[in-house]
XYZ file of C-alpha atoms in Angstrom:
546
model
C 0.014 -0.009 -0.036
C 1.419 3.329 -1.140
C 0.676 6.512 0.892
C 0.638 9.730 -1.135
C 2.633 12.450 0.582
C 4.794 12.475 3.695
C 3.459 11.706 7.180
C 2.444 14.975 8.829
C 2.550 16.032 12.579
C -1.333 16.199 12.338
C -1.602 12.561 11.363
C 0.836 11.462 14.040
C -1.216 13.564 16.514
C -4.376 11.789 15.497
C -2.827 8.315 15.837
C -1.361 9.067 19.265
C -4.776 10.111 20.372
C -6.949 7.589 18.727
C -5.019 4.352 19.360
C -5.190 4.574 23.206
C -8.781 5.598 22.938
C -9.730 2.543 20.917
C -7.772 0.340 23.361
C -9.663 1.962 26.308
C -12.973 1.469 24.531
C -12.309 -2.281 23.960
C -11.228 -2.640 27.597
C -14.463 -0.763 28.731
C -16.563 -3.235 26.603
C -14.794 -6.135 28.234
C -15.470 -4.656 31.733
C -19.126 -4.032 30.914
C -19.406 -7.665 29.615
C -17.758 -8.930 32.787
C -20.015 -6.905 34.968
C -23.150 -8.115 33.189
C -21.959 -11.715 33.541
C -21.400 -11.373 37.259
C -24.651 -9.627 37.818
C -26.432 -12.448 35.937
C -24.731 -15.020 38.172
C -25.798 -13.064 41.303
C -29.356 -12.931 40.148
C -29.514 -16.663 39.447
C -27.772 -17.305 42.829
C -30.425 -15.096 44.556
C -33.222 -17.122 42.888
C -31.730 -20.464 43.978
C -31.440 -19.202 47.497
C -35.074 -18.116 47.549
C -36.114 -21.571 46.093
C -34.139 -23.346 48.744
C -35.788 -21.349 51.588
C -32.657 -19.694 52.829
C -32.544 -16.147 54.097
C -32.282 -13.231 51.727
C -28.809 -12.090 51.065
C -28.114 -8.962 53.007
C -27.147 -5.744 51.329
C -23.591 -5.667 52.741
C -23.045 -9.249 51.734
C -24.156 -8.352 48.216
C -21.551 -5.489 48.077
C -18.843 -7.893 49.304
C -19.878 -10.432 46.623
C -19.747 -7.820 43.938
C -16.350 -6.616 45.133
C -15.113 -10.230 44.974
C -16.231 -10.376 41.416
C -13.777 -7.531 40.489
C -16.399 -4.891 39.732
C -15.234 -2.694 42.720
C -18.441 -0.757 42.587
C -18.291 -0.064 46.332
C -14.471 -0.119 46.838
C -12.603 2.764 48.303
C -10.662 3.088 45.063
C -13.856 3.668 43.191
C -15.000 6.322 45.702
C -11.754 8.141 45.612
C -11.500 8.121 41.867
C -14.645 10.180 41.550
C -12.810 13.222 42.778
C -9.721 12.668 40.388
C -9.322 14.411 37.115
C -11.071 12.618 34.196
C -7.806 12.811 32.200
C -5.849 11.129 34.915
C -8.457 8.434 35.367
C -8.300 7.751 31.688
C -4.529 7.467 31.645
C -4.531 5.053 34.527
C -7.378 3.037 32.986
C -9.648 3.548 35.990
C -12.204 0.780 35.495
C -15.205 2.699 36.922
C -14.366 5.649 34.787
C -14.049 3.483 31.560
C -17.350 1.794 32.261
C -19.162 5.014 33.053
C -17.861 6.575 29.726
C -18.091 3.426 27.541
C -20.558 4.910 25.071
C -18.484 8.084 24.664
C -15.325 5.982 24.138
C -17.228 3.918 21.647
C -18.266 7.037 19.753
C -14.646 8.453 19.720
C -13.358 5.069 18.498
C -15.941 4.755 15.689
C -15.266 8.340 14.640
C -11.518 7.676 14.510
C -12.016 4.429 12.506
C -14.096 6.249 9.928
C -11.447 8.881 9.522
C -8.900 6.129 8.904
C -11.358 4.889 6.239
C -11.278 8.371 4.709
C -7.504 8.270 4.608
C -7.395 4.756 3.018
C -9.861 5.906 0.312
C -8.240 9.251 -0.593
C -4.611 9.057 0.464
C -3.497 5.495 -0.522
C -3.709 3.118 -3.454
C -5.677 0.598 -1.260
C -8.720 1.257 -3.499
C -8.761 2.163 -7.149
C -10.069 5.227 -8.936
C -11.830 5.944 -12.124
C -12.739 8.914 -14.331
C -15.889 11.095 -14.181
C -18.235 11.035 -17.199
C -21.347 12.965 -17.834
C -24.486 11.750 -19.587
C -27.493 14.064 -19.450
C -29.989 11.318 -20.002
C -28.523 9.112 -17.209
C -28.197 12.122 -14.851
C -31.803 13.119 -15.226
C -32.984 9.491 -15.171
C -31.367 8.900 -11.782
C -32.614 12.120 -10.251
C -36.211 11.749 -11.302
C -36.148 8.053 -10.363
C -35.208 9.144 -6.938
C -38.020 11.672 -6.763
C -40.522 9.018 -7.903
C -39.348 6.471 -5.306
C -39.343 9.117 -2.642
C -42.888 10.166 -3.600
C -44.148 6.613 -3.513
C -42.465 5.645 -0.173
C -42.017 8.718 1.863
C -44.895 11.180 1.070
C -46.238 12.617 4.337
C -48.788 15.178 5.318
C -47.729 17.093 8.460
C -50.277 18.461 10.903
C -48.024 20.599 13.018
C -49.410 23.847 14.378
C -47.876 27.311 13.950
C -46.086 28.439 17.171
C -47.405 31.990 16.270
C -51.094 31.442 15.776
C -51.594 27.834 16.927
C -53.139 27.067 13.480
C -51.987 24.693 10.673
C -50.257 27.357 8.589
C -46.844 25.836 8.411
C -45.237 28.503 6.332
C -41.572 27.630 5.798
C -41.822 24.967 8.361
C -38.891 22.785 9.446
C -40.039 19.713 7.530
C -40.212 21.822 4.395
C -36.752 23.376 4.697
C -35.168 20.026 5.543
C -36.773 18.628 2.321
C -35.499 21.744 0.361
C -32.005 21.047 1.605
C -32.271 17.382 0.704
C -33.284 17.639 -2.952
C -30.709 20.422 -3.573
C -28.057 18.350 -1.957
C -28.798 15.414 -4.146
C -28.339 17.601 -7.277
C -25.202 19.237 -5.803
C -23.639 15.779 -5.081
C -24.571 14.424 -8.569
C -23.097 17.612 -10.171
C -19.734 16.638 -8.560
C -19.945 12.959 -9.282
C -20.810 13.138 -12.897
C -19.118 16.476 -13.632
C -22.331 17.988 -14.865
C -20.858 21.398 -15.569
C -23.956 22.558 -17.456
C -25.883 23.044 -14.215
C -23.155 25.156 -12.649
C -25.387 28.145 -12.373
C -28.124 26.095 -10.592
C -25.529 24.827 -8.036
C -24.653 28.456 -7.255
C -28.367 29.038 -6.476
C -28.406 26.008 -4.267
C -25.408 27.166 -2.292
C -27.013 30.587 -1.930
C -30.134 28.946 -0.618
C -28.102 27.102 2.058
C -26.567 30.432 3.141
C -30.075 31.999 3.037
C -31.154 29.240 5.446
C -28.182 30.125 7.712
C -29.406 33.648 8.053
C -33.055 32.648 8.320
C -32.530 29.814 10.888
C -30.112 31.652 13.098
C -32.090 34.825 13.184
C -35.237 32.956 13.998
C -33.589 31.037 16.908
C -31.846 34.103 18.521
C -34.799 36.391 17.980
C -37.279 34.099 19.564
C -35.229 32.208 22.127
C -32.887 35.134 23.130
C -30.267 32.521 23.907
C -26.867 34.007 23.353
C -25.060 31.785 25.883
C -21.682 30.458 25.612
C -23.040 26.900 25.481
C -25.322 27.566 22.478
C -22.511 29.311 20.543
C -20.105 26.387 21.327
C -22.657 23.811 20.193
C -23.240 25.652 16.969
C -19.431 25.896 16.294
C -19.047 22.200 17.185
C -21.771 21.197 14.699
C -20.226 23.246 11.875
C -16.550 22.467 12.406
C -15.950 19.288 14.418
C -15.776 16.900 11.422
C -14.052 19.266 9.087
C -11.373 20.069 11.676
C -10.345 16.406 11.942
C -10.525 16.055 8.126
C -8.020 18.878 7.807
C -5.748 17.316 10.380
C -5.897 13.683 9.138
C -5.945 14.421 5.382
C -3.564 17.408 5.598
C -6.077 19.756 3.804
C -6.686 23.476 4.260
C -9.941 24.676 5.692
C -11.037 26.506 2.594
C -11.054 23.320 0.616
C -14.369 22.603 2.444
C -15.498 26.215 1.671
C -19.098 25.566 2.809
C -17.908 25.171 6.389
C -16.007 28.448 6.722
C -18.763 30.312 4.820
C -21.536 29.021 7.236
C -19.289 29.672 10.183
C -18.699 33.243 9.108
C -22.382 34.069 8.442
C -23.429 32.320 11.619
C -21.031 34.447 13.538
C -22.302 37.597 11.741
C -25.913 36.773 12.664
C -24.939 36.067 16.168
C -23.046 39.416 16.413
C -25.836 41.337 14.855
C -28.473 40.032 17.250
C -26.184 39.524 20.276
C -24.847 43.118 20.387
C -27.326 45.242 22.373
C -29.733 42.304 22.293
C -32.109 43.952 24.821
C -33.270 46.237 21.932
C -34.159 43.399 19.634
C -37.890 43.781 20.345
C -37.754 47.336 18.909
C -38.408 47.348 15.197
C -36.204 50.329 14.471
C -33.227 48.590 16.260
C -33.557 45.583 14.042
C -33.749 47.828 10.910
C -30.542 49.541 12.059
C -28.837 46.265 12.720
C -29.751 44.899 9.190
C -28.633 48.195 7.620
C -25.282 47.827 9.517
C -24.934 44.330 8.211
C -25.344 45.572 4.649
C -22.791 48.337 5.276
C -20.260 45.902 6.724
C -20.606 43.606 3.703
C -20.296 46.595 1.261
C -17.207 47.914 3.040
C -15.395 44.543 3.161
C -16.441 43.035 -0.265
C -17.089 46.041 -2.409
C -14.341 48.541 -1.452
C -10.979 47.553 -3.020
C -8.307 46.615 -0.697
C -10.527 46.275 2.451
C -11.060 42.460 2.066
C -7.278 41.780 2.109
C -6.729 44.069 4.961
C -9.507 42.351 7.138
C -8.613 38.747 6.210
C -4.901 38.860 5.728
C -4.220 37.953 9.422
C -6.303 34.778 8.958
C -4.413 33.639 5.796
C -3.015 30.717 7.852
C -6.484 29.445 8.344
C -8.283 30.534 5.120
C -5.425 30.600 2.566
C -5.731 28.036 -0.159
C -3.717 27.192 -3.415
C -4.837 24.463 -5.866
C -1.914 22.062 -6.231
C -2.775 21.253 -9.798
C 0.112 22.652 -11.874
C -2.203 23.262 -14.841
C -4.288 25.803 -12.853
C -3.223 29.521 -12.684
C -1.746 30.567 -9.340
C -3.710 33.218 -7.392
C -3.056 34.938 -4.004
C -3.762 32.585 -1.085
C -7.022 34.502 -0.163
C -8.358 34.452 -3.695
C -10.509 31.357 -3.196
C -11.928 32.625 0.083
C -12.671 35.972 -1.557
C -14.394 34.264 -4.420
C -16.469 31.812 -2.406
C -17.550 34.115 0.391
C -18.138 37.019 -1.969
C -20.682 35.040 -4.176
C -23.159 34.869 -1.273
C -22.179 37.897 0.715
C -25.696 39.360 0.824
C -28.022 36.426 0.815
C -27.701 35.654 4.558
C -28.968 39.167 5.309
C -32.075 38.503 3.091
C -32.617 35.376 5.130
C -32.566 37.519 8.319
C -35.135 39.897 6.720
C -37.402 37.017 5.751
C -37.112 35.554 9.308
C -38.044 38.846 10.847
C -41.220 39.080 8.780
C -42.006 35.411 8.991
C -44.655 35.872 11.792
C -46.264 38.727 9.730
C -46.422 36.653 6.584
C -47.883 33.752 8.550
C -50.680 36.039 9.895
C -51.396 37.256 6.405
C -51.653 33.653 5.236
C -54.028 32.838 8.122
C -56.274 35.662 7.118
C -56.091 34.610 3.468
C -57.204 31.072 4.248
C -60.194 32.407 6.175
C -61.182 34.805 3.357
C -63.951 34.236 0.884
C -62.992 31.633 -1.709
C -63.174 34.066 -4.729
C -60.802 36.577 -3.018
C -58.576 33.780 -1.881
C -58.439 32.365 -5.364
C -57.696 35.759 -6.852
C -54.900 36.491 -4.545
C -53.229 33.045 -4.826
C -53.581 33.264 -8.655
C -51.895 36.668 -8.587
C -48.970 35.204 -6.517
C -48.522 32.262 -8.778
C -48.607 34.327 -11.968
C -46.220 36.998 -10.576
C -43.828 34.337 -9.305
C -43.801 32.444 -12.559
C -43.323 35.700 -14.579
C -40.439 36.902 -12.377
C -38.849 33.435 -12.397
C -39.041 33.255 -16.173
C -37.471 36.619 -16.663
C -34.627 35.709 -14.215
C -34.132 32.428 -16.114
C -34.013 34.045 -19.524
C -31.867 37.042 -18.691
C -29.693 35.926 -15.750
C -29.569 32.181 -15.441
C -28.662 31.578 -19.118
C -25.610 33.722 -18.864
C -22.135 32.078 -19.202
C -20.558 30.980 -16.032
C -18.118 33.868 -15.588
C -20.740 36.540 -16.440
C -23.325 34.938 -14.210
C -20.973 34.941 -11.131
C -20.850 38.851 -11.470
C -24.696 39.038 -11.175
C -25.091 36.251 -8.711
C -24.499 38.166 -5.357
C -27.220 40.641 -6.372
C -29.818 38.319 -7.942
C -29.772 34.950 -6.066
C -32.648 36.199 -3.791
C -34.947 36.091 -6.872
C -35.160 32.317 -7.521
C -35.104 31.637 -3.871
C -38.150 33.965 -3.242
C -39.926 32.468 -6.296
C -39.450 28.963 -4.971
C -40.657 29.953 -1.444
C -43.775 31.713 -2.879
C -44.722 28.761 -5.062
C -43.855 26.103 -2.420
C -46.143 27.779 0.136
C -48.983 29.086 -1.998
C -51.535 26.647 -0.647
C -52.064 24.900 2.740
C -51.763 21.543 1.108
C -48.423 22.263 -0.510
C -47.134 23.678 2.832
C -48.012 20.612 4.790
C -46.724 17.925 2.405
C -43.154 16.742 2.197
C -41.079 13.918 0.927
C -39.453 12.629 4.087
C -36.593 10.847 2.249
C -35.302 14.214 1.012
C -35.946 15.702 4.496
C -33.812 12.864 6.021
C -31.013 13.627 3.518
C -31.451 17.392 4.309
C -30.463 16.668 7.928
C -27.020 15.207 6.964
C -26.007 17.755 4.282
C -22.905 18.888 6.123
C -21.661 15.314 6.475
C -22.542 14.399 2.912
C -20.682 17.463 1.709
C -17.511 16.778 3.563
C -17.486 12.980 3.102
C -18.024 13.087 -0.660
C -14.565 14.574 -1.296
C -12.862 11.491 0.282
C -15.050 8.365 0.154
C -17.238 8.872 -2.909
C -14.819 10.996 -4.958
C -11.095 11.267 -4.483
C -8.217 13.591 -5.142
C -5.291 11.567 -3.899
C -3.199 14.581 -2.701
C -3.464 17.262 -0.051
C -5.795 20.191 -1.000
C -6.503 18.571 -4.354
C -9.919 18.979 -5.961
C -11.773 15.608 -6.230
C -11.445 15.037 -9.932
C -11.625 11.211 -9.724
C -14.112 8.741 -8.492
C -13.560 6.161 -5.842
C -13.566 2.679 -7.538
C -14.472 -0.430 -5.505
C -15.790 -2.314 -8.493
C -13.474 -1.672 -11.445
C -15.030 -1.642 -14.952
C -18.618 -1.757 -13.673
C -19.429 2.111 -13.294
C -23.064 1.646 -12.234
C -22.467 -1.132 -9.765
C -19.577 0.892 -8.433
C -21.845 3.894 -8.152
C -24.384 1.821 -6.245
C -21.904 0.387 -3.822
C -19.828 3.554 -3.066
C -23.025 5.596 -2.708
C -24.483 3.144 -0.231
C -21.359 3.130 1.857
C -21.053 6.902 1.550
C -24.621 7.646 2.797
C -24.293 5.197 5.743
C -20.995 6.700 6.791
C -22.360 10.238 6.488
C -25.301 9.286 8.614
C -23.044 7.748 11.244
C -20.878 10.818 11.316
C -23.917 12.925 11.855
C -24.873 10.858 14.853
C -21.421 10.655 16.243
C -21.019 14.407 15.950
C -24.095 14.981 17.991
C -23.253 12.211 20.467
C -19.870 13.776 21.145
C -21.332 17.266 21.192
C -23.655 16.205 24.093
C -20.699 14.599 25.864
C -18.220 17.534 25.658
C -20.378 20.558 25.225
C -22.939 20.739 28.024
C -25.806 23.054 27.531
C -26.349 24.358 31.083
C -22.890 24.029 32.721
C -20.479 26.749 31.713
C -17.830 25.704 34.300
C -17.688 22.178 32.894
C -17.672 23.590 29.362
C -14.802 25.869 30.233
C -12.905 23.004 31.782
C -13.448 20.876 28.727
C -12.136 23.636 26.551
C -9.016 24.022 28.616
C -8.508 20.244 28.663
C -8.870 19.980 24.904
C -6.320 22.708 24.415
C -3.814 21.111 26.804
C -4.269 17.667 25.387
C -3.960 18.965 21.834
C -0.734 20.845 22.724
C 0.820 17.797 24.381
C -0.064 15.335 21.511
C 1.128 17.805 18.891
C 4.468 18.171 20.749
C 4.773 14.408 20.939
C 3.998 14.171 17.206
C 6.956 16.376 16.319
C 9.201 14.254 18.632
C 8.125 11.131 17.018
C 8.768 12.472 13.583
C 12.241 13.351 14.601
C 13.086 9.763 15.643
C 13.787 8.471 11.977
C 16.202 11.364 11.393
C 18.002 10.726 14.787
C 18.691 7.061 13.827
C 19.832 7.757 10.229
């Protein structure tokens, strides 16, 4: 097996951390099995004693019996260990600690094993690769087949009530936005897999829609819940960056290769800042208007005024700098990719904030419309449909059909048009609002994981920071069978990563214990520093012996 590229300190850091964790998890599973076996024997022994008519075992005797079995659940060592640092208890393989945290250790071990699979697929020749090919007929066939199957098997009518009015309005409800993310993500992934360059402009709209949802969802949460706590902030950052951080470390990639993650992180931070600063005035309409205007002014200053972007972001070049290693590609400044990606959708998150602010108002309008006389209701809905279709057609003819380079120039200022058209048509009737295809909604929940994973276990680049120009090949010379197998594994792994990210978030980012959260952050920083220092030492060993 050939590994592409030299071993990096980050990869050694990962191995030093994950190998002892896997060993601790295996040992914890053994301890749990041993405890269950002894408990089972104790229960059978108690039954036999009762049947024989003997006295019931006293509580003290049971404790002694358990201690004799090696569980030490009541031993002084176990009692004393509860006050010891979790890191120390892990290092000394404290049995009670390992059993208590068995599920967390299992999650960490599984997460690490999946990252090793990422490395095998994308950084070694353990699996083969094949070239991409595009056939419009096959592309459309697969996508529409998925829609038909989804409609036949996962069509669902939701009866949720509006939190504003208590009635079944469901305007832009969670089920609908998850479905929206799902069907867009399928096209986004197929665009990469089949190199369907002819739908490039559509993909730009889909990414803008994701960023729109970042503004819409975060504004809705902070405006309604008023939760600007450190715990909420940390949980959001964990959700957006936990997986991508380890992918950067294990696969030696730059953060901007996964540009969706820094984009969503940036715009989430900007929404958080906009509502978090002077948040006691968020109930005042004029204050919200001033905050939204301030957001527009910041974007205009940073992205529209020459030289300001470089001035603001140059200190973060170490984090956001990126250069395509492909020698055939032109070489740009390190911040060029970040400027391009973040600039395309620099305004749409603010539009999402505006839509979120007026969401309750629109929902009340819809409520009144549904209660209006049928002729008036039909007239208004007909006007909404005809206006939306007309605007959508004009946008399609005069903007969408532009070539890639020209379209990108108009995209930041026009992406809100197709998004608004879709929202208007998708919510024009109560029946449309309440129906979703739950298969797409399920896929919509794991969009972050499918986006990151596709680069390494569905596609492959083979080199650090490389664009995924090849396909992972598990069944050579059978492209459709290979597509079926790699896609199945890829979706299962993405779903597991989604669950593991949330499991570990709950374990390490408590929602109502800032002291514990702060201790965990300090511990993570210390452990990372120690492991990284050891990784540099280990990498020096071969040179010392030469």
